[in-house]
Short mmCIF file of C-alpha atoms and ligand atoms in Angstrom, two decimals:
data_model
loop_
_atom_site.label_atom_id
_atom_site.label_comp_id
_atom_site.label_asym_id
_atom_site.label_seq_id
_atom_site.Cartn_x
_atom_site.Cartn_y
_atom_site.Cartn_z
CA MET Y 1 -6.46 20.48 5.43
CA GLY Y 2 -3.28 18.59 4.53
CA ASP Y 3 -0.55 19.70 2.18
CA GLY Y 4 0.95 18.04 -0.88
CA ARG Y 5 -1.18 15.50 -2.64
CA VAL Y 6 -4.34 14.09 -1.09
CA ARG Y 7 -3.49 10.73 0.48
CA VAL Y 8 -6.03 8.11 -0.51
CA GLY Y 9 -6.87 4.70 0.93
CA ILE Y 10 -8.74 2.22 -1.22
CA ILE Y 11 -11.05 -0.45 0.21
CA GLY Y 12 -11.10 -3.48 -2.07
CA SER Y 13 -8.35 -4.85 -4.26
CA GLN Y 14 -10.04 -6.27 -7.34
CA PHE Y 15 -11.78 -4.85 -10.40
CA GLN Y 16 -12.76 -1.29 -9.50
CA ALA Y 17 -9.93 -0.90 -7.00
CA ASP Y 18 -7.49 -1.64 -9.81
CA ILE Y 19 -9.22 0.89 -12.09
CA GLN Y 20 -9.10 3.52 -9.37
CA ALA Y 21 -5.46 2.90 -8.51
CA GLU Y 22 -4.53 3.06 -12.20
CA SER Y 23 -6.67 6.18 -12.67
CA LEU Y 24 -4.88 7.97 -9.85
CA ARG Y 25 -1.57 6.96 -11.44
CA ILE Y 26 -2.69 8.44 -14.78
CA MET Y 27 -3.55 11.78 -13.12
CA PRO Y 28 -1.12 11.92 -10.19
CA ASP Y 29 -0.97 15.66 -9.56
CA GLU Y 30 -3.74 15.91 -6.94
CA ALA Y 31 -3.76 12.56 -5.14
CA GLU Y 32 -1.74 9.44 -4.38
CA VAL Y 33 -2.89 6.04 -3.16
CA VAL Y 34 -1.01 5.32 0.06
CA ALA Y 35 -2.93 2.30 1.33
CA VAL Y 36 -5.19 -0.54 0.25
CA ALA Y 37 -7.38 -2.71 2.48
CA SER Y 38 -8.91 -5.99 1.46
CA PRO Y 39 -9.72 -9.11 3.50
CA THR Y 40 -7.62 -11.45 1.34
CA ALA Y 41 -4.08 -10.45 2.24
CA GLY Y 42 -2.53 -11.78 -0.97
CA ASN Y 43 -4.94 -9.82 -3.13
CA ALA Y 44 -4.33 -6.52 -1.36
CA ALA Y 45 -0.57 -7.10 -1.58
CA ALA Y 46 -0.83 -7.91 -5.29
CA LEU Y 47 -2.65 -4.64 -5.99
CA ALA Y 48 -0.14 -2.77 -3.82
CA ASN Y 49 2.72 -4.36 -5.76
CA LYS Y 50 1.22 -3.54 -9.12
CA HIS Y 51 0.67 0.14 -8.33
CA GLY Y 52 3.45 0.82 -5.82
CA ILE Y 53 1.05 1.33 -2.89
CA PRO Y 54 3.12 1.37 0.31
CA ARG Y 55 0.64 0.17 2.98
CA VAL Y 56 -1.51 -2.97 2.97
CA PHE Y 57 -4.28 -3.87 5.43
CA THR Y 58 -6.59 -6.84 5.73
CA ASP Y 59 -9.07 -4.92 7.92
CA TYR Y 60 -10.16 -1.58 6.51
CA ARG Y 61 -10.89 -0.29 10.01
CA GLU Y 62 -7.16 -0.52 10.74
CA MET Y 63 -6.48 1.52 7.60
CA LEU Y 64 -8.92 4.17 8.85
CA LYS Y 65 -6.64 4.73 11.88
CA GLU Y 66 -3.88 6.07 9.60
CA ARG Y 67 -3.91 9.76 10.41
CA ASP Y 68 -2.51 11.05 7.11
CA ILE Y 69 -5.22 9.43 4.93
CA GLU Y 70 -7.77 12.07 3.92
CA MET Y 71 -9.99 10.29 1.42
CA VAL Y 72 -11.15 6.67 1.35
CA ASN Y 73 -12.59 5.08 -1.76
CA ILE Y 74 -15.06 2.22 -1.38
CA CYS Y 75 -14.53 -0.42 -4.07
CA ALA Y 76 -16.32 -3.26 -2.24
CA PRO Y 77 -19.65 -5.07 -2.79
CA ASN Y 78 -22.82 -2.94 -2.64
CA SER Y 79 -24.04 -4.52 0.60
CA LEU Y 80 -21.00 -3.09 2.44
CA HIS Y 81 -21.18 0.51 1.21
CA ALA Y 82 -23.34 1.83 4.06
CA GLN Y 83 -21.34 0.42 6.97
CA MET Y 84 -18.05 1.39 5.36
CA THR Y 85 -19.30 4.94 4.78
CA LYS Y 86 -20.30 5.24 8.44
CA ASP Y 87 -16.87 3.98 9.57
CA ILE Y 88 -14.97 6.28 7.21
CA ALA Y 89 -17.02 9.30 8.22
CA ALA Y 90 -16.50 8.52 11.91
CA ALA Y 91 -12.75 8.44 11.20
CA GLY Y 92 -13.06 12.00 9.81
CA LYS Y 93 -12.12 11.14 6.23
CA HIS Y 94 -13.79 12.09 2.96
CA ILE Y 95 -15.60 9.28 1.16
CA VAL Y 96 -15.77 8.24 -2.47
CA CYS Y 97 -18.45 5.57 -2.72
CA GLU Y 98 -18.72 3.51 -5.87
CA LYS Y 99 -22.09 3.10 -7.53
CA PRO Y 100 -24.79 2.13 -6.65
CA LEU Y 101 -24.78 4.22 -3.47
CA ALA Y 102 -26.27 1.55 -1.21
CA MET Y 103 -28.65 -1.39 -0.97
CA THR Y 104 -31.61 0.65 0.31
CA ILE Y 105 -32.94 4.19 0.30
CA ALA Y 106 -32.78 4.26 4.10
CA GLU Y 107 -29.10 3.32 3.99
CA GLY Y 108 -28.45 6.07 1.45
CA GLU Y 109 -30.18 8.65 3.64
CA GLU Y 110 -28.17 7.52 6.64
CA MET Y 111 -24.92 7.74 4.66
CA ILE Y 112 -25.65 11.34 3.68
CA ALA Y 113 -26.62 12.24 7.24
CA VAL Y 114 -23.56 10.64 8.79
CA ALA Y 115 -21.19 12.40 6.37
CA LYS Y 116 -22.83 15.75 7.20
CA HIS Y 117 -22.64 14.99 10.91
CA HIS Y 118 -18.90 14.35 10.75
CA GLY Y 119 -18.25 17.23 8.35
CA VAL Y 120 -16.83 15.10 5.54
CA LEU Y 121 -17.75 14.87 1.86
CA LEU Y 122 -19.70 11.92 0.48
CA MET Y 123 -18.85 11.76 -3.21
CA TYR Y 124 -20.51 9.35 -5.59
CA GLY Y 125 -18.50 7.28 -8.07
CA GLU Y 126 -20.46 8.04 -11.24
CA GLU Y 127 -17.84 8.37 -13.93
CA LEU Y 128 -20.38 9.08 -16.70
CA PHE Y 129 -20.46 12.67 -15.36
CA PHE Y 130 -16.79 12.82 -16.37
CA THR Y 131 -16.76 10.71 -19.56
CA PRO Y 132 -15.23 13.05 -22.18
CA LYS Y 133 -17.56 12.06 -25.02
CA TYR Y 134 -20.68 12.40 -22.88
CA LEU Y 135 -19.47 15.68 -21.38
CA LYS Y 136 -19.08 16.98 -24.94
CA ALA Y 137 -22.70 16.03 -25.66
CA LYS Y 138 -23.82 17.88 -22.54
CA GLU Y 139 -21.78 20.96 -23.44
CA MET Y 140 -23.37 20.99 -26.91
CA ALA Y 141 -26.84 20.56 -25.38
CA GLU Y 142 -26.20 23.49 -23.03
CA ALA Y 143 -25.05 25.58 -26.00
CA GLY Y 144 -28.44 24.91 -27.61
CA ALA Y 145 -27.23 22.51 -30.30
CA PHE Y 146 -30.26 20.22 -30.02
CA GLY Y 147 -32.91 22.77 -29.03
CA LYS Y 148 -35.39 21.56 -26.43
CA ILE Y 149 -34.48 18.00 -25.49
CA HIS Y 150 -37.38 15.57 -25.23
CA LEU Y 151 -35.69 12.15 -25.25
CA ILE Y 152 -32.40 10.77 -23.96
CA LYS Y 153 -31.27 7.17 -24.25
CA GLN Y 154 -28.44 5.52 -22.41
CA SER Y 155 -27.53 1.87 -22.55
CA GLU Y 156 -24.84 -0.24 -20.98
CA LYS Y 157 -24.55 -3.91 -21.82
CA HIS Y 158 -22.18 -6.86 -21.47
CA PHE Y 159 -22.40 -10.57 -20.77
CA GLY Y 160 -22.46 -10.31 -17.01
CA PRO Y 161 -20.20 -9.32 -14.12
CA HIS Y 162 -16.74 -10.62 -13.37
CA SER Y 163 -17.21 -11.42 -9.69
CA PRO Y 164 -19.52 -13.89 -7.89
CA TRP Y 165 -21.12 -11.43 -5.42
CA PHE Y 166 -22.86 -9.49 -8.24
CA TRP Y 167 -24.95 -12.59 -9.01
CA ASP Y 168 -26.03 -12.96 -5.37
CA VAL Y 169 -28.97 -10.58 -4.95
CA ASN Y 170 -28.39 -10.39 -1.19
CA ARG Y 171 -25.02 -8.78 -1.80
CA SER Y 172 -25.81 -6.81 -4.97
CA GLY Y 173 -29.45 -5.80 -4.42
CA GLY Y 174 -30.38 -6.49 -8.02
CA GLY Y 175 -29.17 -7.41 -11.50
CA ALA Y 176 -28.56 -5.46 -14.70
CA LEU Y 177 -30.80 -2.53 -13.67
CA MET Y 178 -29.14 -2.12 -10.28
CA ASP Y 179 -25.60 -2.68 -11.57
CA LEU Y 180 -25.73 -0.87 -14.91
CA GLY Y 181 -29.04 1.02 -14.88
CA CYS Y 182 -27.76 3.11 -11.97
CA HIS Y 183 -25.37 4.66 -14.54
CA GLY Y 184 -28.17 5.34 -17.04
CA ILE Y 185 -30.53 6.86 -14.46
CA ALA Y 186 -27.75 9.07 -13.14
CA PHE Y 187 -26.75 10.03 -16.67
CA CYS Y 188 -30.23 11.18 -17.77
CA TYR Y 189 -30.81 12.98 -14.47
CA TRP Y 190 -27.48 14.82 -14.76
CA PHE Y 191 -27.86 15.54 -18.48
CA LEU Y 192 -31.24 17.15 -17.83
CA GLY Y 193 -29.85 19.43 -15.13
CA ARG Y 194 -31.18 17.22 -12.33
CA SER Y 195 -34.81 17.70 -13.29
CA PRO Y 196 -36.70 15.55 -10.74
CA ILE Y 197 -37.76 12.07 -11.87
CA LYS Y 198 -41.55 11.90 -11.89
CA SER Y 199 -42.20 8.28 -12.77
CA VAL Y 200 -40.54 5.02 -13.76
CA TYR Y 201 -41.80 2.20 -15.96
CA CYS Y 202 -39.69 -0.90 -16.19
CA GLN Y 203 -39.75 -4.34 -17.77
CA MET Y 204 -37.16 -6.99 -17.01
CA GLY Y 205 -36.44 -10.69 -17.25
CA THR Y 206 -33.85 -13.41 -16.72
CA TYR Y 207 -33.17 -14.83 -20.17
CA VAL Y 208 -29.66 -16.28 -20.14
CA HIS Y 209 -28.26 -16.63 -16.63
CA GLY Y 210 -31.15 -18.22 -14.75
CA ASP Y 211 -28.87 -21.10 -13.75
CA LYS Y 212 -26.72 -18.85 -11.59
CA THR Y 213 -28.79 -15.91 -10.42
CA LEU Y 214 -32.24 -14.76 -9.39
CA ALA Y 215 -31.38 -11.37 -10.83
CA GLU Y 216 -32.64 -9.89 -14.10
CA ASP Y 217 -30.20 -10.03 -17.00
CA GLU Y 218 -32.21 -7.73 -19.28
CA SER Y 219 -33.96 -4.52 -18.29
CA LEU Y 220 -35.80 -1.75 -20.15
CA CYS Y 221 -36.55 1.35 -18.13
CA ILE Y 222 -38.47 4.52 -19.04
CA LEU Y 223 -38.12 7.61 -16.87
CA GLU Y 224 -40.37 10.66 -17.02
CA PHE Y 225 -38.76 13.89 -15.84
CA ALA Y 226 -40.47 16.93 -14.34
CA ASN Y 227 -39.25 19.08 -17.24
CA GLY Y 228 -41.21 16.91 -19.70
CA ALA Y 229 -38.28 14.92 -21.13
CA VAL Y 230 -38.17 11.13 -21.23
CA GLY Y 231 -35.20 8.84 -20.55
CA LEU Y 232 -34.92 5.32 -21.95
CA ILE Y 233 -32.37 3.09 -20.30
CA GLU Y 234 -31.44 -0.32 -21.65
CA ASN Y 235 -29.27 -2.67 -19.65
CA SER Y 236 -28.08 -6.18 -20.17
CA TRP Y 237 -25.97 -8.86 -18.57
CA ALA Y 238 -26.84 -11.07 -21.55
CA ARG Y 239 -25.13 -9.19 -24.38
CA ARG Y 240 -22.25 -11.08 -25.96
CA GLY Y 241 -19.11 -9.42 -27.23
CA GLY Y 242 -17.74 -7.23 -24.41
CA MET Y 243 -18.79 -3.88 -23.07
CA ASP Y 244 -21.21 -1.66 -25.00
CA ASP Y 245 -22.07 1.80 -23.70
CA ARG Y 246 -23.87 4.47 -25.71
CA ILE Y 247 -26.13 7.49 -25.56
CA GLU Y 248 -28.60 9.20 -27.90
CA VAL Y 249 -29.96 12.71 -27.36
CA PHE Y 250 -32.98 14.02 -29.28
CA GLY Y 251 -34.23 17.61 -29.30
CA ASP Y 252 -36.45 19.72 -31.55
CA ALA Y 253 -33.34 21.18 -33.22
CA GLY Y 254 -30.95 18.27 -33.40
CA VAL Y 255 -29.65 14.92 -32.29
CA THR Y 256 -26.39 13.34 -31.24
CA TYR Y 257 -25.34 9.70 -31.00
CA ALA Y 258 -22.31 8.71 -29.00
CA ASN Y 259 -20.85 5.27 -28.59
CA LEU Y 260 -18.33 5.26 -25.76
CA HIS Y 261 -16.11 2.56 -27.22
CA MET Y 262 -16.68 2.57 -30.97
CA GLY Y 263 -15.26 5.56 -32.77
CA ASN Y 264 -12.38 5.49 -30.32
CA ALA Y 265 -11.59 1.94 -31.24
CA LEU Y 266 -9.31 0.46 -33.87
CA GLN Y 267 -11.17 -1.72 -36.35
CA THR Y 268 -8.99 -4.80 -36.10
CA TYR Y 269 -8.79 -8.30 -37.56
CA SER Y 270 -6.30 -10.79 -36.09
CA GLU Y 271 -5.79 -14.54 -36.66
CA ASN Y 272 -3.41 -14.74 -33.70
CA GLY Y 273 -5.10 -12.56 -31.12
CA TYR Y 274 -3.29 -10.05 -28.94
CA GLY Y 275 -3.26 -8.94 -25.31
CA TYR Y 276 -6.40 -6.93 -24.53
CA ALA Y 277 -9.23 -5.35 -26.52
CA VAL Y 278 -11.76 -3.78 -24.18
CA GLU Y 279 -13.49 -4.47 -20.86
CA LYS Y 280 -15.14 -7.92 -20.78
CA ALA Y 281 -14.31 -8.75 -24.43
CA PRO Y 282 -14.15 -12.57 -24.60
CA THR Y 283 -11.52 -12.82 -27.36
CA THR Y 284 -8.95 -10.86 -29.33
CA LYS Y 285 -9.11 -13.16 -32.38
CA GLY Y 286 -11.08 -12.39 -35.52
CA TRP Y 287 -12.70 -8.97 -35.81
CA THR Y 288 -12.27 -6.93 -32.63
CA TYR Y 289 -12.37 -3.27 -31.63
CA PRO Y 290 -9.56 -2.54 -29.18
CA VAL Y 291 -9.84 0.79 -27.43
CA PHE Y 292 -6.96 2.99 -26.38
CA GLU Y 293 -6.70 5.11 -23.23
CA GLU Y 294 -9.70 3.17 -21.94
CA LEU Y 295 -9.81 4.61 -18.43
CA TRP Y 296 -9.44 8.16 -19.74
CA ASN Y 297 -12.35 7.55 -22.09
CA TYR Y 298 -14.44 6.27 -19.17
CA GLY Y 299 -13.60 9.41 -17.18
CA THR Y 300 -12.43 7.70 -13.98
CA PRO Y 301 -9.07 9.55 -13.72
CA GLN Y 302 -10.83 12.89 -14.21
CA GLU Y 303 -13.49 11.91 -11.65
CA LEU Y 304 -10.97 11.00 -8.95
CA ASN Y 305 -8.81 14.03 -9.69
CA HIS Y 306 -11.90 16.19 -9.20
CA PHE Y 307 -12.82 14.42 -5.95
CA ALA Y 308 -9.29 14.96 -4.62
CA ARG Y 309 -9.61 18.66 -5.42
CA CYS Y 310 -12.94 18.66 -3.57
CA ALA Y 311 -11.27 17.09 -0.53
CA ARG Y 312 -9.00 20.16 -0.44
CA GLY Y 313 -11.88 22.60 -0.98
CA LYS Y 314 -10.64 23.56 -4.46
CA GLU Y 315 -13.84 22.38 -6.20
CA THR Y 316 -17.41 21.48 -5.27
CA PRO Y 317 -18.41 17.82 -5.80
CA GLN Y 318 -20.12 17.22 -9.13
CA ALA Y 319 -21.37 13.76 -8.09
CA THR Y 320 -22.70 13.46 -4.58
CA GLY Y 321 -24.47 11.17 -2.15
CA GLU Y 322 -27.65 13.06 -3.03
CA ASP Y 323 -27.22 12.05 -6.69
CA GLY Y 324 -26.77 8.45 -5.59
CA LEU Y 325 -29.92 8.69 -3.46
CA ALA Y 326 -32.00 10.05 -6.37
CA VAL Y 327 -30.80 7.05 -8.37
CA MET Y 328 -31.75 4.68 -5.53
CA GLN Y 329 -35.29 6.10 -5.51
CA ALA Y 330 -35.60 5.44 -9.25
CA LEU Y 331 -34.11 1.95 -8.90
CA TYR Y 332 -36.70 1.00 -6.28
CA ALA Y 333 -39.47 2.41 -8.45
CA GLY Y 334 -38.06 0.47 -11.41
CA TYR Y 335 -38.14 -2.88 -9.62
CA ALA Y 336 -41.59 -2.09 -8.21
CA SER Y 337 -42.80 -1.23 -11.73
CA ALA Y 338 -41.52 -4.50 -13.18
CA GLY Y 339 -43.06 -6.37 -10.25
CA GLU Y 340 -46.45 -4.70 -10.53
CA GLY Y 341 -46.56 -4.25 -14.30
CA ARG Y 342 -47.36 -0.56 -14.15
CA LYS Y 343 -45.82 2.88 -14.10
CA ILE Y 344 -44.72 3.98 -10.61
CA ALA Y 345 -44.73 7.60 -9.45
CA LEU Y 346 -41.90 9.09 -7.43
CA PRO Y 347 -41.16 9.65 -4.61
CA TYR Y 348 -41.69 5.96 -3.99
CA GLN Y 349 -42.61 4.71 -0.54
CA VAL Y 350 -40.85 1.41 0.04
CA PRO Y 351 -43.30 -1.06 1.63
CA PRO Y 352 -42.29 -2.41 5.04
CA GLY Y 353 -40.19 -5.56 5.00
CA VAL Y 354 -38.54 -4.92 1.62
CA LYS Y 355 -34.82 -5.44 2.17
CA LYS Y 356 -33.44 -4.67 -1.28
CA PRO Y 357 -34.71 -3.26 -4.58
CA ILE Y 358 -35.01 -6.55 -6.47
CA ASP Y 359 -37.42 -7.97 -3.83
CA LEU Y 360 -40.09 -5.76 -5.40
CA TRP Y 361 -39.71 -7.59 -8.69
CA LEU Y 362 -39.02 -11.08 -7.34
CA ASN Y 363 -42.17 -10.96 -5.20
CA GLY Y 364 -44.22 -8.89 -7.65
CA SER Y 365 -47.51 -10.12 -9.07
CA ALA Y 366 -46.60 -9.23 -12.66
CA ARG Y 367 -43.24 -10.97 -12.76
CA THR Y 368 -42.72 -12.85 -15.97
CA GLN Y 369 -40.19 -15.59 -16.27
CA ALA Y 370 -38.73 -15.98 -19.70
CA ALA Y 371 -36.45 -18.85 -18.75
CA PRO Y 372 -37.33 -21.76 -16.45
CA ARG Y 373 -35.33 -21.76 -13.27
N1 LIG S 401 -18.04 2.81 -11.68
C1 LIG S 401 -18.03 1.70 -12.34
O1 LIG S 401 -18.14 1.67 -13.54
C2 LIG S 401 -17.85 0.42 -11.59
C3 LIG S 401 -17.34 -0.72 -12.24
C4 LIG S 401 -17.20 -1.90 -11.51
C5 LIG S 401 -17.60 -1.95 -10.19
N2 LIG S 401 -18.11 -0.84 -9.59
C6 LIG S 401 -18.58 -0.89 -8.19
O2 LIG S 401 -17.45 -1.03 -7.36
C7 LIG S 401 -17.76 -1.86 -6.25
C8 LIG S 401 -16.78 -3.06 -6.23
O3 LIG S 401 -16.98 -3.81 -7.41
P1 LIG S 401 -15.78 -4.65 -8.07
O4 LIG S 401 -16.17 -4.86 -9.48
O5 LIG S 401 -14.47 -4.04 -7.77
O6 LIG S 401 -15.92 -6.02 -7.27
P2 LIG S 401 -14.79 -7.13 -7.07
O7 LIG S 401 -15.50 -8.35 -6.65
O8 LIG S 401 -13.90 -7.15 -8.26
O9 LIG S 401 -13.97 -6.57 -5.82
C9 LIG S 401 -14.57 -6.43 -4.57
C10 LIG S 401 -13.52 -6.17 -3.54
O10 LIG S 401 -14.14 -5.93 -2.29
C11 LIG S 401 -13.39 -6.60 -1.30
N3 LIG S 401 -14.15 -6.83 -0.10
C12 LIG S 401 -15.14 -7.72 0.12
N4 LIG S 401 -15.52 -7.69 1.40
C13 LIG S 401 -14.77 -6.73 2.00
C14 LIG S 401 -14.66 -6.25 3.32
N5 LIG S 401 -15.45 -6.70 4.30
N6 LIG S 401 -13.75 -5.29 3.60
C15 LIG S 401 -12.96 -4.80 2.62
N7 LIG S 401 -13.00 -5.23 1.35
C16 LIG S 401 -13.90 -6.20 1.06
C17 LIG S 401 -13.00 -7.90 -1.98
O11 LIG S 401 -11.98 -8.53 -1.27
C18 LIG S 401 -12.58 -7.37 -3.34
O12 LIG S 401 -11.25 -6.94 -3.30
C19 LIG S 401 -19.23 -2.28 -6.43
O13 LIG S 401 -20.05 -1.45 -5.67
C20 LIG S 401 -19.47 -2.08 -7.91
O14 LIG S 401 -20.82 -1.79 -8.21
C21 LIG S 401 -18.23 0.34 -10.26
#
């Protein structure tokens, strides 16, 4: 166990790497980013410059040789999570893997096994477990505010990802369900005290972005939990107007609605526009809803602070590889459901030859195509 702050290396230098570096700057007491690794040298250097990160690598395996680094955060495309996890674990460092955990269930299982084998923690980057507004809803639920909960909804929507690899199903594994639904599945599972997921029913389509991806840009997903509650998860890459993230919780004694961005936002009208409103907002002119302390409201600083404390044995991980694996199971069942047009029971046995979740929908007999390709 080291002393002082936990020294962190980040793999990746773009969107989520920037959020993580900024998050660790916002809550600097437990951890500091000492290195960044990304194949495009200029990009890694630019992130290092922006956040005062002293060491820059183009090959993450070189970064893993740095003895003082204790925790390595994977902010790279989904298809690379498994190999990177194996390399980090073999280097004896704790792992923070961004969502979704992996491309396949088998990869996820291997990641968990390899972390155990090397005696390191595999922590799962699900910030909704740390989002202050959603934590408040969970605290109220646990205090009995809503009585017995029978329905939870979570939705995350925007007009599509910022980076080309997300649109390539061989690097992402799937579209809106894989990218955003992994948050909703994790959220319902966590909110319900990790009651096992019994079945998944899912409907999806490609309505707007068929010219650039095979992936679904709309997805509706219903989860049945062993404790009798139902989760409804709505995801979109086809929703105009920037990021939208919300939950609804229904019980026999009450209800709560929480919109992650609205209610924190300033209701704003501007003829001239201004710098920045909210993630993925296309404009700052006209009516807009700029948020403040955006990363804090997402929960990423709190998440990484907690993970750093876990690396030092001060806390037990609240979001783990096992959580990510439970989500992967539900994602596979979701794509299989949309492909077969029926409810799928869990645990789901992936048929041989299926390389990624979306294959089950793309090759499914019930696939409907809303837009010609
Ligand atoms: N928790 C969240 O809300 C959230 C938000 C966005 C992204 N993510 C996840 O974070 C991960 C990264 O997404 P992003 O939005 O930052 O993507 P991005 O395209 O913005 O950045 C990807 C980074 O990975 C780097 N990379 C690619 N190949 C690499 C390699 N072989 N070695 C090292 N680095 C490599 C790229 O150079 C780039 O810097 C994804 O798994 C994504 O799902 C999570």
